[in-house]
Structure formats: structure tokens, C-alpha cells
mmCIF file of C-alpha atoms and ligand atoms in Angstrom:
data_model
loop_
_atom_site.group_PDB
_atom_site.id
_atom_site.type_symbol
_atom_site.label_atom_id
_atom_site.label_comp_id
_atom_site.label_asym_id
_atom_site.label_seq_id
_atom_site.Cartn_x
_atom_site.Cartn_y
_atom_site.Cartn_z
ATOM 1 C CA MET A 14 23.457 5.521 23.679
ATOM 2 C CA LEU A 15 20.682 4.081 21.697
ATOM 3 C CA ARG A 16 17.873 1.799 22.818
ATOM 4 C CA VAL A 17 14.789 0.444 20.924
ATOM 5 C CA ALA A 18 11.882 2.418 22.456
ATOM 6 C CA GLU A 19 9.101 0.293 20.807
ATOM 7 C CA HIS A 20 8.449 -1.959 17.851
ATOM 8 C CA PHE A 21 5.705 -3.463 16.062
ATOM 9 C CA GLU A 22 5.604 -6.579 13.838
ATOM 10 C CA ARG A 23 3.181 -8.358 11.634
ATOM 11 C CA THR A 24 2.897 -10.598 8.618
ATOM 12 C CA ASP A 25 -0.101 -11.200 6.720
ATOM 13 C CA THR A 26 -0.954 -13.629 3.851
ATOM 14 C CA GLY A 27 -2.162 -11.123 1.767
ATOM 15 C CA ARG A 28 -5.638 -11.637 -0.603
ATOM 16 C CA GLN A 29 -3.870 -13.956 -3.392
ATOM 17 C CA ARG A 30 -1.668 -16.506 -1.838
ATOM 18 C CA ARG A 31 -2.935 -19.538 -0.115
ATOM 19 C CA GLY A 32 0.068 -19.742 2.303
ATOM 20 C CA ASN A 33 2.237 -17.367 4.042
ATOM 21 C CA GLU A 34 5.961 -17.840 3.067
ATOM 22 C CA ASP A 35 7.173 -14.667 4.803
ATOM 23 C CA ALA A 36 8.998 -14.801 8.284
ATOM 24 C CA PHE A 37 10.324 -12.255 10.559
ATOM 25 C CA TYR A 38 12.348 -11.875 13.798
ATOM 26 C CA ALA A 39 11.912 -9.121 16.513
ATOM 27 C CA ARG A 40 13.671 -9.313 19.446
ATOM 28 C CA ALA A 41 15.989 -6.148 20.307
ATOM 29 C CA PRO A 42 18.597 -5.638 19.240
ATOM 30 C CA LEU A 43 18.030 -7.705 16.144
ATOM 31 C CA PHE A 44 15.177 -7.055 13.708
ATOM 32 C CA ALA A 45 14.496 -9.142 10.409
ATOM 33 C CA VAL A 46 12.376 -10.100 7.510
ATOM 34 C CA ALA A 47 12.624 -13.062 5.183
ATOM 35 C CA ASP A 48 10.550 -13.924 2.087
ATOM 36 C CA GLY A 49 10.609 -17.361 1.248
ATOM 37 C CA MET A 50 10.250 -18.893 -2.240
ATOM 38 C CA GLY A 51 9.817 -22.478 -3.229
ATOM 39 C CA GLY A 52 6.698 -24.534 -4.014
ATOM 40 C CA ALA A 53 4.975 -26.976 -1.662
ATOM 41 C CA GLN A 54 5.740 -24.913 1.468
ATOM 42 C CA ALA A 55 9.390 -24.763 0.982
ATOM 43 C CA GLY A 56 9.354 -21.109 0.809
ATOM 44 C CA GLU A 57 8.001 -21.166 4.295
ATOM 45 C CA VAL A 58 10.723 -23.619 5.638
ATOM 46 C CA ALA A 59 13.436 -21.439 4.029
ATOM 47 C CA SER A 60 12.510 -18.158 5.626
ATOM 48 C CA HIS A 61 12.246 -19.619 9.012
ATOM 49 C CA LEU A 62 15.501 -21.346 8.776
ATOM 50 C CA ALA A 63 16.779 -18.088 8.085
ATOM 51 C CA VAL A 64 15.287 -16.163 11.088
ATOM 52 C CA GLU A 65 15.876 -18.874 13.405
ATOM 53 C CA VAL A 66 19.543 -18.415 13.201
ATOM 54 C CA LEU A 67 19.130 -15.123 14.557
ATOM 55 C CA GLU A 68 17.761 -16.649 17.992
ATOM 56 C CA GLN A 69 21.668 -17.104 18.744
ATOM 57 C CA GLY A 70 22.271 -13.334 18.150
ATOM 58 C CA LEU A 71 25.540 -12.188 16.868
ATOM 59 C CA PRO A 72 28.492 -14.845 16.864
ATOM 60 C CA ASP A 73 31.130 -14.174 19.675
ATOM 61 C CA GLY A 74 34.645 -13.219 18.785
ATOM 62 C CA GLY A 75 36.427 -10.567 16.697
ATOM 63 C CA GLY A 76 35.359 -8.735 13.712
ATOM 64 C CA SER A 77 32.998 -5.798 13.045
ATOM 65 C CA VAL A 78 29.331 -6.006 13.741
ATOM 66 C CA GLU A 79 28.912 -6.099 9.980
ATOM 67 C CA GLU A 80 31.261 -9.174 9.509
ATOM 68 C CA ARG A 81 29.485 -10.913 12.388
ATOM 69 C CA LEU A 82 25.837 -10.075 10.786
ATOM 70 C CA ARG A 83 27.341 -11.558 7.632
ATOM 71 C CA ALA A 84 28.611 -14.582 9.140
ATOM 72 C CA ARG A 85 25.058 -15.370 10.500
ATOM 73 C CA VAL A 86 23.640 -14.808 7.062
ATOM 74 C CA ARG A 87 26.139 -17.306 5.645
ATOM 75 C CA GLU A 88 25.103 -19.759 8.463
ATOM 76 C CA ALA A 89 21.578 -19.330 7.349
ATOM 77 C CA ASN A 90 22.482 -20.045 3.849
ATOM 78 C CA ALA A 91 24.393 -23.226 4.713
ATOM 79 C CA ARG A 92 21.398 -24.358 6.731
ATOM 80 C CA ILE A 93 18.960 -23.865 3.865
ATOM 81 C CA MET A 94 21.182 -25.567 1.406
ATOM 82 C CA ALA A 95 21.587 -28.688 3.779
ATOM 83 C CA SER A 96 17.943 -28.982 4.305
ATOM 84 C CA ALA A 97 17.309 -28.553 0.665
ATOM 85 C CA GLN A 98 19.671 -31.282 -0.074
ATOM 86 C CA ALA A 99 18.117 -33.626 2.361
ATOM 87 C CA ASP A 100 14.743 -33.515 1.139
ATOM 88 C CA ASP A 101 13.689 -33.442 -2.576
ATOM 89 C CA ALA A 102 10.438 -31.714 -1.914
ATOM 90 C CA ARG A 103 12.482 -28.781 -0.701
ATOM 91 C CA ALA A 104 15.033 -28.847 -3.523
ATOM 92 C CA GLY A 105 15.250 -25.190 -5.149
ATOM 93 C CA MET A 106 13.706 -23.347 -2.040
ATOM 94 C CA GLY A 107 15.284 -19.940 -1.179
ATOM 95 C CA THR A 108 14.705 -16.705 0.784
ATOM 96 C CA THR A 109 15.705 -13.249 1.150
ATOM 97 C CA LEU A 110 16.765 -12.005 4.313
ATOM 98 C CA THR A 111 17.409 -8.405 5.828
ATOM 99 C CA VAL A 112 18.467 -8.232 9.125
ATOM 100 C CA ALA A 113 19.320 -4.889 11.006
ATOM 101 C CA TYR A 114 21.346 -4.747 14.474
ATOM 102 C CA VAL A 115 20.897 -1.755 16.696
ATOM 103 C CA GLY A 116 24.357 -1.118 18.334
ATOM 104 C CA GLU A 117 24.959 1.532 21.047
ATOM 105 C CA ASP A 118 25.434 4.377 18.520
ATOM 106 C CA ASP A 119 24.368 3.152 15.163
ATOM 107 C CA LEU A 120 22.368 0.710 13.134
ATOM 108 C CA THR A 121 23.987 -1.903 10.717
ATOM 109 C CA VAL A 122 22.263 -4.114 8.104
ATOM 110 C CA ALA A 123 22.886 -7.044 6.142
ATOM 111 C CA HIS A 124 20.753 -8.246 3.261
ATOM 112 C CA VAL A 125 20.588 -10.405 0.460
ATOM 113 C CA GLY A 126 17.403 -10.150 -1.925
ATOM 114 C CA ASP A 127 14.459 -7.479 -2.213
ATOM 115 C CA SER A 128 13.279 -7.297 1.313
ATOM 116 C CA ARG A 129 13.898 -3.684 2.148
ATOM 117 C CA LEU A 130 15.206 -1.437 4.870
ATOM 118 C CA TYR A 131 13.725 2.206 5.339
ATOM 119 C CA ARG A 132 14.177 5.094 7.699
ATOM 120 C CA LEU A 133 12.191 7.759 8.750
ATOM 121 C CA ARG A 134 14.231 10.641 10.174
ATOM 122 C CA ASP A 135 12.755 14.066 11.003
ATOM 123 C CA GLY A 136 10.269 13.509 8.153
ATOM 124 C CA ALA A 137 12.428 12.283 5.604
ATOM 125 C CA PHE A 138 11.695 8.905 4.304
ATOM 126 C CA GLU A 139 14.583 6.995 2.665
ATOM 127 C CA ARG A 140 15.259 3.621 1.359
ATOM 128 C CA LEU A 141 18.603 2.270 2.686
ATOM 129 C CA THR A 142 18.945 -1.338 0.716
ATOM 130 C CA ASP A 143 19.321 -1.914 -2.895
ATOM 131 C CA ASP A 144 17.415 -4.628 -3.998
ATOM 132 C CA HIS A 145 19.033 -7.618 -5.330
ATOM 133 C CA SER A 146 16.712 -7.859 -8.342
ATOM 134 C CA LEU A 147 16.801 -8.078 -11.845
ATOM 135 C CA VAL A 148 14.754 -4.819 -12.428
ATOM 136 C CA GLU A 149 17.280 -2.751 -10.005
ATOM 137 C CA GLU A 150 20.306 -4.053 -11.820
ATOM 138 C CA LEU A 151 18.480 -2.871 -14.833
ATOM 139 C CA VAL A 152 17.858 0.651 -13.283
ATOM 140 C CA ARG A 153 21.605 0.558 -12.180
ATOM 141 C CA GLN A 154 22.791 -0.097 -15.875
ATOM 142 C CA GLY A 155 20.516 2.935 -17.163
ATOM 143 C CA LYS A 156 18.106 0.370 -19.068
ATOM 144 C CA LEU A 157 15.218 1.022 -17.161
ATOM 145 C CA THR A 158 13.811 4.165 -15.074
ATOM 146 C CA PRO A 159 12.662 3.670 -11.310
ATOM 147 C CA GLU A 160 9.172 4.272 -12.585
ATOM 148 C CA GLU A 161 9.551 1.450 -15.279
ATOM 149 C CA ALA A 162 10.864 -0.810 -12.420
ATOM 150 C CA ASP A 163 7.834 -0.256 -10.097
ATOM 151 C CA GLU A 164 5.499 -1.605 -12.735
ATOM 152 C CA HIS A 165 7.725 -4.036 -14.610
ATOM 153 C CA PRO A 166 6.164 -7.552 -14.717
ATOM 154 C CA GLN A 167 9.401 -9.294 -13.587
ATOM 155 C CA ARG A 168 10.052 -6.818 -10.639
ATOM 156 C CA SER A 169 9.859 -10.016 -8.323
ATOM 157 C CA ILE A 170 12.795 -11.833 -9.857
ATOM 158 C CA ILE A 171 15.423 -11.565 -7.361
ATOM 159 C CA THR A 172 19.260 -12.020 -8.337
ATOM 160 C CA ARG A 173 20.806 -13.171 -4.926
ATOM 161 C CA ALA A 174 18.902 -15.422 -2.481
ATOM 162 C CA LEU A 175 19.573 -17.618 0.529
ATOM 163 C CA GLY A 176 19.682 -21.300 -0.495
ATOM 164 C CA ALA A 177 20.522 -20.587 -4.104
ATOM 165 C CA GLU A 178 24.260 -21.155 -4.027
ATOM 166 C CA GLU A 179 27.392 -21.695 -1.873
ATOM 167 C CA GLY A 180 29.095 -18.828 -0.611
ATOM 168 C CA VAL A 181 26.331 -16.246 -1.153
ATOM 169 C CA GLU A 182 27.169 -12.855 0.249
ATOM 170 C CA ALA A 183 25.053 -10.135 1.976
ATOM 171 C CA ASP A 184 25.595 -6.491 1.372
ATOM 172 C CA SER A 185 26.298 -4.799 4.579
ATOM 173 C CA HIS A 186 26.210 -0.935 5.863
ATOM 174 C CA THR A 187 26.265 0.782 8.935
ATOM 175 C CA TRP A 188 24.800 4.278 9.950
ATOM 176 C CA ALA A 189 24.676 6.253 12.937
ATOM 177 C CA GLY A 190 21.504 6.247 14.552
ATOM 178 C CA ARG A 191 19.664 8.986 15.992
ATOM 179 C CA ASP A 192 17.073 9.660 18.667
ATOM 180 C CA GLY A 193 13.545 9.457 17.147
ATOM 181 C CA ASP A 194 14.803 7.195 14.011
ATOM 182 C CA VAL A 195 12.031 5.042 12.704
ATOM 183 C CA TYR A 196 13.158 1.969 10.738
ATOM 184 C CA LEU A 197 10.911 -0.157 8.417
ATOM 185 C CA ILE A 198 11.951 -3.517 7.332
ATOM 186 C CA CYS A 199 9.321 -5.197 4.761
ATOM 187 C CA SER A 200 8.915 -7.796 2.178
ATOM 188 C CA ASP A 201 8.141 -6.900 -1.451
ATOM 189 C CA GLY A 202 4.487 -7.436 -0.633
ATOM 190 C CA LEU A 203 4.096 -4.098 0.696
ATOM 191 C CA THR A 204 6.418 -2.001 -1.404
ATOM 192 C CA SER A 205 5.195 -3.587 -4.886
ATOM 193 C CA MET A 206 1.385 -2.945 -3.963
ATOM 194 C CA ILE A 207 1.911 0.431 -2.675
ATOM 195 C CA PRO A 208 4.175 3.297 -3.793
ATOM 196 C CA GLU A 209 6.980 4.437 -1.329
ATOM 197 C CA ALA A 210 5.384 8.024 -0.878
ATOM 198 C CA HIS A 211 2.193 6.266 0.532
ATOM 199 C CA VAL A 212 4.327 4.212 2.911
ATOM 200 C CA ALA A 213 6.093 7.345 3.921
ATOM 201 C CA GLN A 214 2.983 9.280 4.521
ATOM 202 C CA VAL A 215 1.451 6.538 6.639
ATOM 203 C CA LEU A 216 4.556 6.417 8.801
ATOM 204 C CA ALA A 217 4.507 10.189 9.196
ATOM 205 C CA GLU A 218 0.894 10.589 9.887
ATOM 206 C CA ALA A 219 -0.102 7.270 11.970
ATOM 207 C CA PRO A 220 -1.118 7.975 15.631
ATOM 208 C CA SER A 221 1.369 4.985 16.569
ATOM 209 C CA LEU A 222 3.901 2.588 15.388
ATOM 210 C CA ALA A 223 1.257 -0.258 15.779
ATOM 211 C CA GLY A 224 -1.468 1.841 13.704
ATOM 212 C CA ALA A 225 1.064 2.467 11.041
ATOM 213 C CA GLY A 226 1.999 -1.044 10.855
ATOM 214 C CA ARG A 227 -1.633 -1.914 10.622
ATOM 215 C CA MET A 228 -2.399 0.775 8.230
ATOM 216 C CA LEU A 229 0.555 -0.303 6.151
ATOM 217 C CA ILE A 230 -0.840 -4.035 5.546
ATOM 218 C CA ASP A 231 -4.558 -2.797 5.122
ATOM 219 C CA ALA A 232 -3.116 -0.692 2.591
ATOM 220 C CA ALA A 233 -1.419 -3.287 0.556
ATOM 221 C CA ASN A 234 -4.587 -5.805 0.874
ATOM 222 C CA ASP A 235 -6.700 -2.790 -0.422
ATOM 223 C CA ALA A 236 -4.527 -2.394 -3.395
ATOM 224 C CA GLY A 237 -4.970 -5.972 -4.216
ATOM 225 C CA GLY A 238 -2.638 -8.169 -1.673
ATOM 226 C CA ARG A 239 -0.919 -9.973 -4.390
ATOM 227 C CA ASP A 240 1.626 -11.301 -2.218
ATOM 228 C CA ASN A 241 2.559 -11.861 1.558
ATOM 229 C CA ILE A 242 2.829 -8.834 3.459
ATOM 230 C CA THR A 243 5.355 -8.384 6.253
ATOM 231 C CA VAL A 244 6.318 -5.081 8.042
ATOM 232 C CA VAL A 245 8.867 -4.725 11.086
ATOM 233 C CA LEU A 246 8.697 -1.387 12.584
ATOM 234 C CA PHE A 247 11.040 -0.160 15.271
ATOM 235 C CA ARG A 248 11.675 3.292 16.878
ATOM 236 C CA LEU A 249 15.161 4.401 18.606
ATOM 237 C CA GLU A 250 15.585 6.560 21.468
ATOM 238 C CA ASP A 251 18.779 8.006 22.550
ATOM 239 C CA VAL A 252 19.153 7.448 26.479
ATOM 240 C CA THR A 253 22.800 9.021 26.569
ATOM 241 C CA ALA A 254 21.575 12.038 28.796
ATOM 242 C CA GLY A 255 19.479 10.190 31.371
ATOM 243 C CA ALA A 256 20.544 7.422 33.411
ATOM 244 C CA SER A 257 22.041 4.664 31.181
ATOM 245 C CA ALA A 258 19.485 2.024 30.289
ATOM 246 C CA PRO A 259 20.774 -1.347 29.236
ATOM 247 C CA GLN A 260 19.614 -2.406 25.668
ATOM 248 C CA GLU A 261 18.523 -5.634 27.169
ATOM 249 C CA THR A 262 15.718 -4.087 29.255
ATOM 250 C CA ALA A 263 14.396 -1.843 26.335
ATOM 251 C CA GLU A 264 11.347 -4.090 25.537
ATOM 252 C CA HIS A 265 10.376 -4.838 29.132
ATOM 253 C CA ARG A 266 10.150 -1.031 29.876
ATOM 254 C CA ALA A 267 7.920 -0.786 26.707
ATOM 255 C CA VAL A 268 4.262 -0.977 28.129
ATOM 256 C CA ALA A 269 2.180 -2.918 25.677
ATOM 257 C CA ARG A 270 -1.199 -1.085 25.833
ATOM 258 C CA GLU A 271 -2.815 -2.688 22.813
ATOM 259 C CA PRO A 272 -2.163 -6.390 22.726
ATOM 260 C CA GLU A 273 -2.889 -7.731 19.237
ATOM 261 C CA PRO A 274 -5.114 -10.796 19.286
ATOM 262 C CA GLU A 275 -3.241 -12.444 16.357
ATOM 263 C CA SER A 276 -0.342 -12.070 14.212
ATOM 264 C CA GLY A 277 2.821 -13.717 12.933
ATOM 265 C CA ALA A 278 1.770 -17.207 11.865
ATOM 266 C CA ALA A 279 5.584 -17.005 10.875
ATOM 267 C CA ALA A 280 7.082 -15.607 14.036
ATOM 268 C CA PRO A 281 9.824 -17.789 14.995
ATOM 269 C CA ALA A 282 9.306 -19.679 18.349
ATOM 270 C CA GLY A 283 9.854 -17.508 21.234
ATOM 271 C CA ALA A 284 9.817 -14.412 19.579
ATOM 272 C CA PRO A 285 7.209 -11.792 20.471
ATOM 273 C CA ALA A 286 4.493 -11.884 18.092
ATOM 274 C CA THR A 287 3.688 -8.409 18.866
ATOM 275 C CA ALA A 288 4.897 -5.769 21.275
ATOM 276 C CA THR A 289 2.729 -3.144 20.814
ATOM 277 C CA VAL A 290 3.184 0.278 22.277
ATOM 278 C CA THR A 291 1.045 3.344 21.310
ATOM 279 C CA ALA A 292 3.567 6.271 21.138
ATOM 280 C CA PRO A 293 3.975 9.015 18.284
ATOM 281 C CA VAL A 294 5.989 8.113 15.365
ATOM 282 C CA ALA A 295 8.543 10.618 14.666
ATOM 283 C CA ARG A 296 6.449 13.345 16.189
ATOM 284 C CA LYS A 297 8.587 14.984 18.936
ATOM 285 C CA GLN A 298 5.641 17.028 20.490
ATOM 286 C CA PRO A 299 2.684 15.332 21.828
ATOM 287 C CA ARG A 300 -0.778 16.321 20.587
ATOM 288 C CA PRO A 301 -2.785 18.174 22.730
ATOM 289 C CA ALA A 302 -5.357 16.050 24.698
ATOM 290 C CA ARG A 303 -8.849 16.267 23.013
ATOM 291 C CA ARG A 304 -11.644 17.746 24.946
ATOM 292 C CA GLY A 305 -13.573 14.893 26.936
ATOM 293 C CA ALA A 306 -10.712 12.449 26.465
ATOM 294 C CA PRO A 307 -9.416 10.854 29.830
ATOM 295 C CA ALA A 308 -6.501 12.321 30.952
ATOM 296 C CA GLY A 309 -3.255 10.189 29.685
ATOM 297 C CA ARG A 310 -5.005 8.060 27.219
ATOM 298 C CA ARG A 311 -4.920 9.161 23.575
ATOM 299 C CA ARG A 312 -8.021 9.063 21.375
ATOM 300 C CA ARG A 313 -7.625 7.386 18.139
ATOM 301 C CA ARG A 314 -7.843 9.254 15.228
ATOM 302 C CA PRO A 315 -11.394 8.555 13.559
ATOM 303 C CA ARG A 316 -11.015 5.960 11.112
ATOM 304 C CA VAL A 317 -13.904 7.493 8.622
ATOM 305 C CA PRO A 318 -12.201 8.280 5.220
ATOM 306 C CA VAL A 319 -12.746 11.969 4.982
ATOM 307 C CA GLY A 320 -11.170 11.974 1.163
ATOM 308 C CA PRO A 321 -13.589 9.679 -0.290
ATOM 309 C CA ILE A 322 -16.750 11.100 1.361
ATOM 310 C CA LEU A 323 -15.964 14.486 0.141
ATOM 311 C CA VAL A 324 -15.328 13.477 -3.367
ATOM 312 C CA LEU A 325 -18.752 11.737 -3.278
ATOM 313 C CA PHE A 326 -20.242 14.772 -1.811
ATOM 314 C CA LEU A 327 -18.932 16.879 -4.762
ATOM 315 C CA LEU A 328 -19.888 14.673 -7.262
ATOM 316 C CA ALA A 329 -23.166 14.649 -5.917
ATOM 317 C CA CYS A 330 -23.221 18.504 -6.207
ATOM 318 C CA VAL A 331 -22.272 18.184 -9.863
ATOM 319 C CA ILE A 332 -24.898 15.527 -10.593
ATOM 320 C CA LEU A 333 -27.566 17.597 -8.926
ATOM 321 C CA GLY A 334 -26.269 20.943 -10.655
ATOM 322 C CA ALA A 335 -26.192 19.014 -14.225
ATOM 323 C CA TYR A 336 -29.997 17.828 -13.138
ATOM 324 C CA TYR A 337 -31.395 21.244 -12.486
ATOM 325 C CA ALA A 338 -29.278 22.615 -15.706
ATOM 326 C CA SER A 339 -30.786 19.883 -17.741
ATOM 327 C CA GLN A 340 -34.420 20.745 -16.912
ATOM 328 C CA THR A 341 -34.195 24.004 -18.894
ATOM 329 C CA VAL A 342 -32.998 22.121 -22.044
ATOM 330 C CA TYR A 343 -34.869 20.192 -24.878
ATOM 331 C CA PHE A 344 -34.161 18.055 -27.704
ATOM 332 C CA VAL A 345 -35.634 15.978 -30.240
ATOM 333 C CA GLY A 346 -35.134 12.358 -30.741
ATOM 334 C CA ALA A 347 -37.355 9.069 -31.429
ATOM 335 C CA ASN A 348 -39.006 7.200 -28.355
ATOM 336 C CA LYS A 349 -38.583 3.206 -27.841
ATOM 337 C CA ASP A 350 -41.515 2.553 -30.392
ATOM 338 C CA GLY A 351 -39.706 4.986 -32.883
ATOM 339 C CA PHE A 352 -42.001 8.091 -32.737
ATOM 340 C CA VAL A 353 -40.596 11.476 -33.134
ATOM 341 C CA THR A 354 -40.584 12.865 -29.483
ATOM 342 C CA VAL A 355 -39.597 16.220 -27.637
ATOM 343 C CA TYR A 356 -37.784 15.513 -24.583
ATOM 344 C CA ARG A 357 -36.766 17.693 -21.643
ATOM 345 C CA GLY A 358 -33.304 17.355 -20.240
ATOM 346 C CA LEU A 359 -30.119 16.042 -21.657
ATOM 347 C CA PRO A 360 -29.685 13.500 -24.277
ATOM 348 C CA TYR A 361 -27.560 11.336 -21.983
ATOM 349 C CA ASP A 362 -28.254 8.072 -19.428
ATOM 350 C CA LEU A 363 -26.068 7.589 -16.180
ATOM 351 C CA PRO A 364 -25.085 4.566 -14.909
ATOM 352 C CA ALA A 365 -27.789 2.322 -13.151
ATOM 353 C CA GLY A 366 -30.351 3.398 -15.596
ATOM 354 C CA VAL A 367 -30.631 7.074 -14.572
ATOM 355 C CA HIS A 368 -32.098 9.095 -17.513
ATOM 356 C CA LEU A 369 -31.034 12.490 -17.835
ATOM 357 C CA TYR A 370 -34.450 13.661 -19.568
ATOM 358 C CA SER A 371 -38.024 12.734 -19.600
ATOM 359 C CA SER A 372 -40.763 12.966 -22.477
ATOM 360 C CA ASN A 373 -42.379 16.186 -23.129
ATOM 361 C CA TYR A 374 -44.509 15.660 -26.173
ATOM 362 C CA GLU A 375 -45.015 12.357 -28.409
ATOM 363 C CA SER A 376 -45.825 12.912 -32.093
ATOM 364 C CA GLY A 377 -47.477 10.356 -34.060
ATOM 365 C CA THR A 378 -44.776 10.534 -36.549
ATOM 366 C CA PRO A 379 -42.550 7.456 -37.042
ATOM 367 C CA VAL A 380 -38.910 8.052 -37.595
ATOM 368 C CA ASP A 381 -39.028 5.369 -40.280
ATOM 369 C CA GLU A 382 -41.365 7.533 -42.750
ATOM 370 C CA LEU A 383 -38.760 10.450 -42.528
ATOM 371 C CA THR A 384 -36.391 11.397 -45.313
ATOM 372 C CA PRO A 385 -32.594 10.897 -44.678
ATOM 373 C CA ALA A 386 -32.179 14.623 -44.208
ATOM 374 C CA GLN A 387 -35.156 14.831 -41.639
ATOM 375 C CA LYS A 388 -34.057 11.815 -39.911
ATOM 376 C CA LYS A 389 -30.463 13.367 -39.576
ATOM 377 C CA THR A 390 -32.264 16.546 -37.958
ATOM 378 C CA ILE A 391 -34.240 14.559 -35.634
ATOM 379 C CA THR A 392 -31.716 11.912 -34.478
ATOM 380 C CA ALA A 393 -28.942 14.514 -34.034
ATOM 381 C CA HIS A 394 -30.127 15.332 -30.459
ATOM 382 C CA ALA A 395 -29.106 18.933 -30.730
ATOM 383 C CA LEU A 396 -29.922 20.696 -27.656
ATOM 384 C CA ARG A 397 -32.874 23.545 -28.101
ATOM 385 C CA SER A 398 -35.141 25.877 -26.341
ATOM 386 C CA LYS A 399 -38.759 24.426 -25.434
ATOM 387 C CA ASP A 400 -40.072 26.505 -28.231
ATOM 388 C CA ASP A 401 -37.641 25.660 -30.688
ATOM 389 C CA ALA A 402 -37.774 21.884 -30.015
ATOM 390 C CA GLN A 403 -41.671 22.059 -30.307
ATOM 391 C CA ASP A 404 -41.462 24.181 -33.404
ATOM 392 C CA LEU A 405 -39.185 21.402 -35.036
ATOM 393 C CA VAL A 406 -41.701 18.814 -34.437
ATOM 394 C CA ARG A 407 -44.525 20.831 -35.639
ATOM 395 C CA GLN A 408 -42.821 21.683 -38.711
ATOM 396 C CA LEU A 409 -42.235 17.696 -39.207
ATOM 397 C CA GLU A 410 -45.825 17.242 -38.625
ATOM 398 C CA THR A 411 -47.122 19.770 -41.057
ATOM 399 C CA GLY A 412 -44.815 18.707 -43.903
ATOM 400 C CA GLU A 413 -42.951 22.200 -43.612
ATOM 401 C CA LEU A 414 -39.397 20.478 -42.595
ATOM 402 C CA ALA A 415 -37.228 20.508 -45.337
ATOM 403 C CA LYS A 416 -36.979 17.014 -47.024
HETATM 404 MN MN1 MN B 28 7.335 -11.613 -1.741
#
């Protein structure tokens, strides 16, 4: 039997938008993301209406979990359409909705639009939903490659949304769940900013689910944060072997060690804005405690970005190497007053006004008085030995250089 061992959810306005039109729901066994659209905050209304229907849980009665989830999605659609008809300012508002339900042995999703569900299982990261978007339909028709779709200017246009028409149907699927599965539901503000491979890497390497969620939002913002960003993460645990643990107690048994100060302006009332548990993501074996760390407490991985520092160090080595190499070569040119000059170094400037050369000898001969052939030789900036460069200028001064 499965239960939700931990979850983390957060929404962020991003760097470009003024408001946040995303909303999420995270109360086991239901997890959802809605990405609203429409002017004058109407998108925010639509996304909140969509997640609010989930507060009632699944509808009672017969039918499969998929049918009951799709019924909730239809209900959300009807509420959004009624709200839009009742208020002109809300006309045309709409939203995506991707909702996952954790059952006893499996996971069911119903979705409309382009908010995605992903699964990380045994190190393999996989998208489980197909976007209802223009570019994805073009990919299915073979008119675009997935790479072209990622860069397409119209990639945010969705072909199915709640609030757009009566009778909109959600796609639904069910998969067997497994111990250790990590699921991510996110709005396109995440996946349009950073590649899936980057998302997979963060999930696989982050020290905790909460750490992964924060790093994903930071990465989307670092990449430009052009849209609202929402991530809902949850990890499953199979409790079949041990004493049976009812699903409802999952949250209470999870110990929140790292309360988040602020999150989820778009969290529905009553929903936990964040329930944060630091536990390894998809890492079966706990890492050995570091020397000096108090027992039982995991130290955070240092936040210092090693990659960029290494790149800067290597760059500095290259520049220093180039500098020392440059000090053994000479060239001839004209100084800023127009006189023929022997320079030591390389005839290049680096950004920030750094010269790779210095004046070695200034001649009294103005470049303007040279013949075209002489001028060509002088201003070619050919690299020479010290003797060669000085000899060239001496020939010029003594009139020996070919005219
Ligand atoms: Mn969006």
C-alpha cells in the first residue's frame, strides 16, 4: 500500500509578470497545479476556482478513479464558465488543471492544458502527460521536432483549457506506483525556462525534496523567470510490509523540520502552504554523516557553485599564460599620436581596457609620411622578435625600407 511520505510545493511570480496566476493544491491524496490566463487578474480567479473543487476530494459513487477525477475537472470547468458569464471582467478567463490522485497501489492523473506531470523512478525521469498545446500537436503531426517545439514562439498557446468551452474533457491515465517514486507537477513557467534534463538532474541530486523544489524555482528565475513558476513535488512510500498506515495520517507523520517563511500566495485556503521534510530524493541509501556534523542532522550541501569558479580559474590561467607568452613577442604599429612605434606583447585589447602590449620604442617618423607599401608593412601588426621589430623601424628611419 502506498502513502505520501513527503511533499513540497511552492509557487513564484517569476521575474517578468506582475501577478501570479498559478495556483496549486497539495493535500494527500490529491495534488494539482493550475495555470490561469485572462486579463485583470481573471486568470488568478480561474486557477483558484479550478483547485478549489479539489477540496471536496473525489466525488462519491461508482465509477473508476479516472472517471471521478474527470468529473471534478468538468465541475471546475462549469464553475469557471459560470463565473465568467456572471462578470464581464472575467470573460474569456481560463486555466489549465493537472491533478494527481494517489491510490492504494497506483497513481491517477487527469489533465487539461500544458501543466505537466513527471515521474522520477530509479533515476529515470519521465514525462507522463502530453501537453494540450499547439506545438505539441504539431510535433505529433510530424511538423515540428521536439527541439523546435521547445524554442517555438507560440509554445505557450494551449489547445484545451478550462473555461474555454462547455463539455471540455480531461485526459486521464493510471500507473502502478512504487516505493520511492517522486512526482513533479509544474506549470510551464518551469519547463519553458529550463530543459527537462536540468530538471531531472536537480531532482536526482538535490539533498531533499524541499531543496529540489527551491532549486528548480531558482533555476527558472535565473533563466529569466518570464512566467509564473509552480512546482508540486511528492514522494511515495510503500508501507505494505510494515504495519498498515492509513493514507490520511501521512501528513501528520511527516515531520516538518524546515518551515518555509513564505510561499504559495496562490494556495487555496486551508491547504498547507508548505509541508517541508528534508529527506533524500530517490536516494535509497542515506549518505554517511560528515565528520563534525551532529548525529542525526544532515548538513546541507555547500551552496558555492563550483562549476563557475573552476571556469574562472581556468580562464585566469589562460590569460596569465597568454600574458607571459605575449611578453616575448613584438610588433610594429602606430601610437595614438600617429608615430611609428615598437610594441612588446600582442596587438590585442581585452575587455575593460586591458592592453596586451606596451610601448618599447617610439620613433619620430609619422605613419602619415610613409608610402602605401610601407604603411601596409607597419600597420600589419605582424608578430616579430625584438631584434626584427627594432630592425624594421631602424630601416624605416634610415630610408632603407622599400618604398
Ligand atoms: Mn504559465
